Coordinates of C-alpha atoms in Angstrom, one line a residue:
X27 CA 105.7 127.3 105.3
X28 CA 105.7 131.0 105.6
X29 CA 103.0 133.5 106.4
X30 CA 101.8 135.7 103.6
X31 CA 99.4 137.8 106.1
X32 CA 96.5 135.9 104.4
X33 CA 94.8 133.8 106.6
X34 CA 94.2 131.1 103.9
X35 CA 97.2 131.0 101.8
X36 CA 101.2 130.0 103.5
X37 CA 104.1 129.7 101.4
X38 CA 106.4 127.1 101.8
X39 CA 110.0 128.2 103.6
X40 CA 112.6 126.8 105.2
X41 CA 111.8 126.7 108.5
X42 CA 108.5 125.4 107.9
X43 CA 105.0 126.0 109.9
X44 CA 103.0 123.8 111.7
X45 CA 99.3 124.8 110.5
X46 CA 96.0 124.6 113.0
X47 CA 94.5 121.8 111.0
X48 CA 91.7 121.3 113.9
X49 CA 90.4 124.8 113.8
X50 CA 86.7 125.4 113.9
X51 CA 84.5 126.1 110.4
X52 CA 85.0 130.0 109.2
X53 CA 81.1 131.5 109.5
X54 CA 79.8 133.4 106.7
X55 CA 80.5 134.2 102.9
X56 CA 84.3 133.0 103.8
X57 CA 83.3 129.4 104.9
X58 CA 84.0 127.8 101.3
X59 CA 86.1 130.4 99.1
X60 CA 86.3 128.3 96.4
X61 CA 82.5 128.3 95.8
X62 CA 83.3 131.5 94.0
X63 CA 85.6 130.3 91.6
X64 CA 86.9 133.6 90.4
X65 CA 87.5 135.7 93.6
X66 CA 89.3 132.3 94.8
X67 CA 91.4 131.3 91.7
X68 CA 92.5 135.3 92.0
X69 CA 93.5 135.3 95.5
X70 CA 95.5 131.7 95.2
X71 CA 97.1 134.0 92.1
X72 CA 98.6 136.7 94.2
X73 CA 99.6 134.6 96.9
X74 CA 102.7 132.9 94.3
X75 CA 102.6 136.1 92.0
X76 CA 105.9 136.8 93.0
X77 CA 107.4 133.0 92.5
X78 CA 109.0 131.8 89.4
X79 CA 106.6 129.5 88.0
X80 CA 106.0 126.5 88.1
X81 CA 104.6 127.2 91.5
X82 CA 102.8 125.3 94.1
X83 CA 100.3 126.7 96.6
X84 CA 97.5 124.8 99.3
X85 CA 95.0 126.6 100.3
X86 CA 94.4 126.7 104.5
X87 CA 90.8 126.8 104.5
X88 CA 90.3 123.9 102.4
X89 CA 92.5 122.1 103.9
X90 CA 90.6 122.2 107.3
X91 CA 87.3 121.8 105.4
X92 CA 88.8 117.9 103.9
X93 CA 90.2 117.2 107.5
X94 CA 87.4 117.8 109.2
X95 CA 85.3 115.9 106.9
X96 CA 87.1 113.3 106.8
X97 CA 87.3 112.9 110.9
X98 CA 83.5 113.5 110.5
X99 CA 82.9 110.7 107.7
X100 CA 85.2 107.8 109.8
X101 CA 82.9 108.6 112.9
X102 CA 85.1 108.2 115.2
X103 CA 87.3 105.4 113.5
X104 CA 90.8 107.0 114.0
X105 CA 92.5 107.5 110.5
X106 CA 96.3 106.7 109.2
X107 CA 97.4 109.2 106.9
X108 CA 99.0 107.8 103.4
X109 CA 102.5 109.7 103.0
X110 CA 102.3 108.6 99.4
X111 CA 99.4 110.6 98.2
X112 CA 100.2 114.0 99.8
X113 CA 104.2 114.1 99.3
X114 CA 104.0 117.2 102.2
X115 CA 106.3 116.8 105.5
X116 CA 104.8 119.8 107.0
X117 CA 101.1 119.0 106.0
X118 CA 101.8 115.0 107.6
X119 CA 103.4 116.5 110.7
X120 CA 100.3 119.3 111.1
X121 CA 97.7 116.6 110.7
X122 CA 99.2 114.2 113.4
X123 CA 98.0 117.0 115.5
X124 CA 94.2 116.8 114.7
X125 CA 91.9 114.6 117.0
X126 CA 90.9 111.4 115.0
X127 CA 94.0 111.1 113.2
X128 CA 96.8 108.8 114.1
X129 CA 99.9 107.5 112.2
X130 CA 101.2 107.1 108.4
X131 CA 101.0 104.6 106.0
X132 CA 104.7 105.3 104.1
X133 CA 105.3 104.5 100.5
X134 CA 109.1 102.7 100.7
X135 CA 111.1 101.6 103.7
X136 CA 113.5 104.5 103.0
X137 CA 111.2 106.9 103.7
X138 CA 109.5 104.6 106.4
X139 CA 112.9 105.3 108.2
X140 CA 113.3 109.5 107.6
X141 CA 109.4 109.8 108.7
X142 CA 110.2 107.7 112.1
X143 CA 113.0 110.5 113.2
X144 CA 109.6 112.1 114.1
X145 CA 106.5 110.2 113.7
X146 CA 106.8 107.0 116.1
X147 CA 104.0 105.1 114.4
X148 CA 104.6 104.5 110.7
X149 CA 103.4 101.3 108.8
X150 CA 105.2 100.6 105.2
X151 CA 102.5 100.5 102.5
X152 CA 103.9 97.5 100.5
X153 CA 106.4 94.3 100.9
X154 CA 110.4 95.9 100.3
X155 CA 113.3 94.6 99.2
X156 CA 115.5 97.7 99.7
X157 CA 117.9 95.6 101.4
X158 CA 120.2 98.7 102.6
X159 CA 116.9 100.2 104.6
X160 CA 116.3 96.7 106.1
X161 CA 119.8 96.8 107.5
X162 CA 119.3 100.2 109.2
X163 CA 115.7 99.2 110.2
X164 CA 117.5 96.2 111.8
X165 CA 120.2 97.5 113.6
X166 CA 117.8 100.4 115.5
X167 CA 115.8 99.8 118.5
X168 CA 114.3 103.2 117.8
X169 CA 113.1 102.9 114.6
X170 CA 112.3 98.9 114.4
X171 CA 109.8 100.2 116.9
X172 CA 108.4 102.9 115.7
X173 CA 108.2 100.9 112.1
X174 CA 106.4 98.2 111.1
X175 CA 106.8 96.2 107.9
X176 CA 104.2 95.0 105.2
X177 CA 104.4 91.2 104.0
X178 CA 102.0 88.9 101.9
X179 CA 104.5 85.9 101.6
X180 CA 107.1 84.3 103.5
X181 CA 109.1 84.6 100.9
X182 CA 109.7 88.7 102.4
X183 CA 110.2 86.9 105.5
X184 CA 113.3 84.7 103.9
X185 CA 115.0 87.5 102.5
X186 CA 114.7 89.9 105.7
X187 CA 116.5 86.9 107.0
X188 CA 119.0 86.8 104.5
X189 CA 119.9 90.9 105.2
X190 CA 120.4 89.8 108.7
X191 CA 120.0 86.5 110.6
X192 CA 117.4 87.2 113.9
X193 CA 120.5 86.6 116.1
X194 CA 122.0 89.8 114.5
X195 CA 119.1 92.2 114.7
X196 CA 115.9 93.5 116.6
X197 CA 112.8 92.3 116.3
X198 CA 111.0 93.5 113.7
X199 CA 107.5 94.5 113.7
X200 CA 105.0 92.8 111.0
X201 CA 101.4 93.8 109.2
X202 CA 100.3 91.3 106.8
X203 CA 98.6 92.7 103.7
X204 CA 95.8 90.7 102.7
X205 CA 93.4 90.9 99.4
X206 CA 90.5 92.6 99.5
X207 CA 89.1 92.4 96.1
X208 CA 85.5 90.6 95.5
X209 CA 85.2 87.1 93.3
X210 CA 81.7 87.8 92.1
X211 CA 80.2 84.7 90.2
X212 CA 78.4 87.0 87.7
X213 CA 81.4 90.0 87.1
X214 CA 84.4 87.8 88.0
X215 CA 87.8 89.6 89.7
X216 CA 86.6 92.7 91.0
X217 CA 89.4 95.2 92.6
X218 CA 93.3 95.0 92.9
X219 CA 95.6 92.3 92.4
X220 CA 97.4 93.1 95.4
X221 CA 97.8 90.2 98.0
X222 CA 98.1 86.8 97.2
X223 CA 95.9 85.7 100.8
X224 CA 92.4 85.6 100.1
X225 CA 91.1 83.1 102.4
X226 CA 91.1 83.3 106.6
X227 CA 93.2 80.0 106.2
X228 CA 96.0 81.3 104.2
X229 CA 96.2 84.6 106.3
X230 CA 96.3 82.3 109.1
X231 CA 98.8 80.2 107.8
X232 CA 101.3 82.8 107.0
X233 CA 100.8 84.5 110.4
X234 CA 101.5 81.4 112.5
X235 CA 104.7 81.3 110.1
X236 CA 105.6 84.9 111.5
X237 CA 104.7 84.1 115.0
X238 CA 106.9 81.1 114.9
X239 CA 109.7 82.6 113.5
X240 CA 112.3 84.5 115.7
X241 CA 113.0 87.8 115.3
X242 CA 109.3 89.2 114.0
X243 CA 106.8 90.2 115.8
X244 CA 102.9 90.2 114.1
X245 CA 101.2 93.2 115.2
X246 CA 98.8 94.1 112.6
X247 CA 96.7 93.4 109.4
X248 CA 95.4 95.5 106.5
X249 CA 93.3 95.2 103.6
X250 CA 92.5 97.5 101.2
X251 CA 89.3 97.5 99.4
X252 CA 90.2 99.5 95.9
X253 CA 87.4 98.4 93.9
X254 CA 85.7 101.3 96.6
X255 CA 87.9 103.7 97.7
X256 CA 89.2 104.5 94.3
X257 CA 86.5 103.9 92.2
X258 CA 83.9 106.8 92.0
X259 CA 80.2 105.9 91.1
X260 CA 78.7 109.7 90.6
X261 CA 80.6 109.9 87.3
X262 CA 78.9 112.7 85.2
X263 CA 76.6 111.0 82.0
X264 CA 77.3 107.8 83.4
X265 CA 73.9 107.0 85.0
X266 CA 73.9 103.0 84.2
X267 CA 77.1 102.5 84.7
X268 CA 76.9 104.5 88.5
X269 CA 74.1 102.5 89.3
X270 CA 76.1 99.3 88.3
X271 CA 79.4 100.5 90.4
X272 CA 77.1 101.4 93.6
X273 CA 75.3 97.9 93.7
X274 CA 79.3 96.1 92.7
X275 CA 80.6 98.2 95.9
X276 CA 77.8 97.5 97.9
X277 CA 77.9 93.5 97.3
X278 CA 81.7 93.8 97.6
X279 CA 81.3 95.5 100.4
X280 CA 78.8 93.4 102.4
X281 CA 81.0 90.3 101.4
X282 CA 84.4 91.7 102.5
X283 CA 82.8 92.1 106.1
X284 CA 81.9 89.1 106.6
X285 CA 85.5 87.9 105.6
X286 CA 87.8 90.4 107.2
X287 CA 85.8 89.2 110.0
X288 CA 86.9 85.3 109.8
X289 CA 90.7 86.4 108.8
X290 CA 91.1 89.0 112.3
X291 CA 89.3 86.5 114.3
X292 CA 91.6 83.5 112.9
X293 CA 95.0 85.8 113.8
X294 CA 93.3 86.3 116.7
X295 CA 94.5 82.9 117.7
X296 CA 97.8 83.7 116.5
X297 CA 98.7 86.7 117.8
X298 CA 97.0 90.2 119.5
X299 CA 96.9 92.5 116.8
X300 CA 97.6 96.3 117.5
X301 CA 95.4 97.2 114.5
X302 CA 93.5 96.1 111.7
X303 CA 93.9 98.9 108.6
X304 CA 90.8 99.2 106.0
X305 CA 90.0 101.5 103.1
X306 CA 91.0 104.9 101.6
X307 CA 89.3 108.2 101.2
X308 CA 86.6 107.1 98.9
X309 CA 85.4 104.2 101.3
X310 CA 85.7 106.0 104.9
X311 CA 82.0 105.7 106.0
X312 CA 81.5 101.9 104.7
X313 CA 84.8 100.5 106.0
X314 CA 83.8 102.5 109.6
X315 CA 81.2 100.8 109.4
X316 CA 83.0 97.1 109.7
X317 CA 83.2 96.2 113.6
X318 CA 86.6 94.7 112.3
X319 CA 88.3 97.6 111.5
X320 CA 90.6 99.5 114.1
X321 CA 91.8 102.2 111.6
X322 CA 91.2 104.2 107.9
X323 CA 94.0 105.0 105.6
X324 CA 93.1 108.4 103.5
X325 CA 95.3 110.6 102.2
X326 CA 94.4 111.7 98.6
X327 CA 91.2 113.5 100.1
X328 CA 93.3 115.8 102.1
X329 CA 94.4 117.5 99.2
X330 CA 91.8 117.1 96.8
X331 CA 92.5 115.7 93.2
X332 CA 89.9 115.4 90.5
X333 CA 89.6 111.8 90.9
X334 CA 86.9 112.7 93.7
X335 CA 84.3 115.2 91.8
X336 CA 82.9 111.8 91.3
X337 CA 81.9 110.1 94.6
X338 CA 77.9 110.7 95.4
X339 CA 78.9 110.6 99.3
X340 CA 81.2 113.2 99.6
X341 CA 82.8 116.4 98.0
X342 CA 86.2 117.8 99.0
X343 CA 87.3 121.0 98.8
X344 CA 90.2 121.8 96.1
X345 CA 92.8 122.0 98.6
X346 CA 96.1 121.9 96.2
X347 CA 96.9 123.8 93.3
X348 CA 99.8 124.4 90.7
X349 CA 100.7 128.0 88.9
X350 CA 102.2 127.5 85.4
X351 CA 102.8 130.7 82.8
X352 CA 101.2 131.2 79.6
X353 CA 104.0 132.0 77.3
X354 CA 101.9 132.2 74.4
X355 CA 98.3 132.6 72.7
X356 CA 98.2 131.2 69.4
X357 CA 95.0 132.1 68.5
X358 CA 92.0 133.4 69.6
X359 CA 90.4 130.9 72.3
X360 CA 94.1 129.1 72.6
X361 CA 96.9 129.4 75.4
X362 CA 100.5 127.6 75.4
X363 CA 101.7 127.0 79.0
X364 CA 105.0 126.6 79.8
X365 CA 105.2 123.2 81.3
X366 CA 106.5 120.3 80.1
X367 CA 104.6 117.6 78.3
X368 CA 103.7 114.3 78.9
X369 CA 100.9 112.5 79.1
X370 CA 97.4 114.2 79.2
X371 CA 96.9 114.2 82.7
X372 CA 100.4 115.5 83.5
X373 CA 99.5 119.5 83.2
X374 CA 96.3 121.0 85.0
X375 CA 93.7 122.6 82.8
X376 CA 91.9 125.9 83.5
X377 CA 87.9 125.9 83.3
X378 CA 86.9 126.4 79.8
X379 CA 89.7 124.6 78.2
X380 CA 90.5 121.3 76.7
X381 CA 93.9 119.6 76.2
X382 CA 94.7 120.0 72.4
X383 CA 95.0 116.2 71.2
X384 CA 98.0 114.8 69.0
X385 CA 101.1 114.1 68.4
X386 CA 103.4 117.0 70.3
X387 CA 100.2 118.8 71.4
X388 CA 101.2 120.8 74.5
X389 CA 98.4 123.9 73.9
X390 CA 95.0 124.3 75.6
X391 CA 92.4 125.4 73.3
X392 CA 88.9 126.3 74.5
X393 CA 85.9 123.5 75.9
X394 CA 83.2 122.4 77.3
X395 CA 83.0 121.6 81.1
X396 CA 80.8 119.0 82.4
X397 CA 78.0 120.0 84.7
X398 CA 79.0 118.2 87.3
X399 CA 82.4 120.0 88.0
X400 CA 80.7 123.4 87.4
X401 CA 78.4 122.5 89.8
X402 CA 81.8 122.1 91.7
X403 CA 83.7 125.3 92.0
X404 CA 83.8 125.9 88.4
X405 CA 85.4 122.3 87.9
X406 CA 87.8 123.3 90.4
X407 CA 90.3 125.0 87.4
X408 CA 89.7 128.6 86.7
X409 CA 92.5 130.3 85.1
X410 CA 93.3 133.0 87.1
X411 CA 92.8 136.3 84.9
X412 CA 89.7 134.0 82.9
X413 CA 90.4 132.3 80.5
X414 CA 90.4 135.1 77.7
X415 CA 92.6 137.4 79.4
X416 CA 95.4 135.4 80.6
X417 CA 98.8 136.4 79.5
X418 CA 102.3 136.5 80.9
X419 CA 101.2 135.5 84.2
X420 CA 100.8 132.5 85.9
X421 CA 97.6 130.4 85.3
X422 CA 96.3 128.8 88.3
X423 CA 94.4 125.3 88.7
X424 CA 94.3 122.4 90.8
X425 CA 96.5 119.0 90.5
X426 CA 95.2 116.1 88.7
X427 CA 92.8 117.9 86.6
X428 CA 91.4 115.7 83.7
X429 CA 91.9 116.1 80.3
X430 CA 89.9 117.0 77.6

């Protein structure tokens, strides 16, 4: 990233820059800039004036405002930062330098392996079969320790096998992935489909097959409890259905304790597990709050998305944004951005606009904003000359807006 002399806004270079993720609030009118949406979408505007559009831009201050929070909400609980949800080398790198925060939680193997040339503690979110990475994880002493492999099945165990026998290859490190959804008697399935081990007996079973096995090595265990982390329950208008979602999350919550509980103290008699890996931004204070846990994953708070106006516990500061140019006003109250199409979620929407619906439709036209994200920097998605006066330049607004 390169300095633009503004001490909230970098642009990205080739060199890159490591940013002071750590540093201390900002006193005064300057703690939370985008509190006032239209000085702060009109900064973030200058800053990529001069870049070809589309542009990207993160915003320092806000950036230290959701890592600091986030340290603050896992209270002490050190967190693993998911690679997957902020896509940033330079961001990952700068946060592995902040108190609290420890290792990444990659997407694929592949990029498991480019991450460990400089991180030496990187767990791969799901089971791979990229049978080309497993041969380089194998044949590395370096990187088979620095990286440590995610498996619900033995099945994953079979085919690593199959890539290269145990004779042939280091021992690979291994976190098994159980389920952390609830079975509730009223609601039924509650969460993610992602793990076939539910019960302490099959997570046992499968890690006695890994300890017995030559050539792995169990070190860990994670669970991740979706129906929480990624579900919000402050959802604007939605006052029965939040009050539903809190007491679901709470139930879930209380009864995925007691059972991550059984499951670490069954591997326990397995093997000694380096950590035990809970939750996501939306679930930091209750899965601190399980004596079980060792770590948090987060990631998506860091920078910010939309997806979190809706959380009663928390509220992020917009930390990511995209710059796209308006190429055309149609009509009065309507702006064309240059963008591609899509789905509706694909482009960002200014404040005051709404994603034109139908076949084709690739136009803003003017709407209403909930109270809720006003109530949050304007929704978060002012466009930056306002909305009536935007024309030829780039129009500024954070990722993942909503449409409509």
């Amino acid at each position: 990233m390169e300095d633009t002399g503004s001490p909230d806004v970098l642009r990205s270079g080739p060199s890159g820059t490591m940013l002071d993720l750590a540093a201390g609030a900002i006193a005064g009118p300057d703690a939370e800039p985008w509190l006032n949406p239209d000085a702060h979408w009109a900064s973030l505007t200058g800053a990529v004036a001069g870049i070809p559009a589309p542009a990207a831009v993160l915003e320092l201050n806000a950036l230290r405002w959701n890592t600091r929070d986030l340290v603050r909400r896992a209270a002490g609980v050190p967190l693993r930062i998911a690679s997957k949800s902020l896509r940033v080398r330079g961001v990952l790198q700068s946060l592995q330098q902040v108190p609290g925060i420890s290792g990444i939680l990659a997407f694929t193997l592949a990029e498991a392996l480019w991450l460990a040339r400089d991180f030496d503690d990187v767990v791969v979110g799901y089971p791979t079969s990229d049978r080309e990475a497993l041969r380089r994880l194998a044949g590395d002493e370096l990187l088979a320790s620095r990286v440590t492999l995610m498996v619900d099945g033995e099945e994953q165990l079979d085919l690593i096998d199959a890539v290269l026998p145990p004779a042939s290859r280091c021992t690979l490190r291994i976190c098994l992935d159980a389920d952390a959804s609830w079975r509730s008697r009223l609601l039924g399935f509650i969460g993610t489909r992602r793990s076939p081990l539910q019960t302490p007996a099959q997570v046992a079973e499968l890690g006695r097959a890994v300890a017995s096995r030559p050539g792995f090595r169990l070190v860990g265990l994670m669970m991740y409890e979706a129906q929480v982390a990624g579900v919000g329950n402050a959802v604007p208008g939605a006052a029965v259905r939040n009050r539903l979602m809190r007491l679901v999350q709470d139930r879930s919550m209380a009864e995925l304790t007691a059972r991550r509980g059984r499951i670490v103290q069954a591997l326990g008699e397995v093997a000694n597990l380096e950590f035990v890996n809970g939750g996501g931004t939306g679930s930091v204070e209750a899965t601190a709050a399980d004596p079980a846990v060792t770590e948090i994953t987060a990631g998506s708070g860091i920078f910010a998305g939309h997806l979190f106006n809706n959380y009663r516990s928390f509220s992020p500061a917009p930390a990511a944004a995209v710059a796209l140019d308006v190429v055309r006003r149609p009509g009065p109250g309507f702006a064309t951005v240059l963008g591609g199409g899509g789905s509706p979620p694909a482009l960002p929407i200014p404040a005051g606009y709404r994603r034109l619906r139908g076949p084709g439709a690739c136009a803003w036209c003017r709407g209403r904003v909930p109270a809720r994200s006003r109530r949050r920097s304007q929704d978060r998605q002012r466009a930056v000359s306002g909305p009536e006066t935007a024309s030829g330049c780039g129009t500024l607004s954070p990722e993942n807006c909503p449409s409509g």
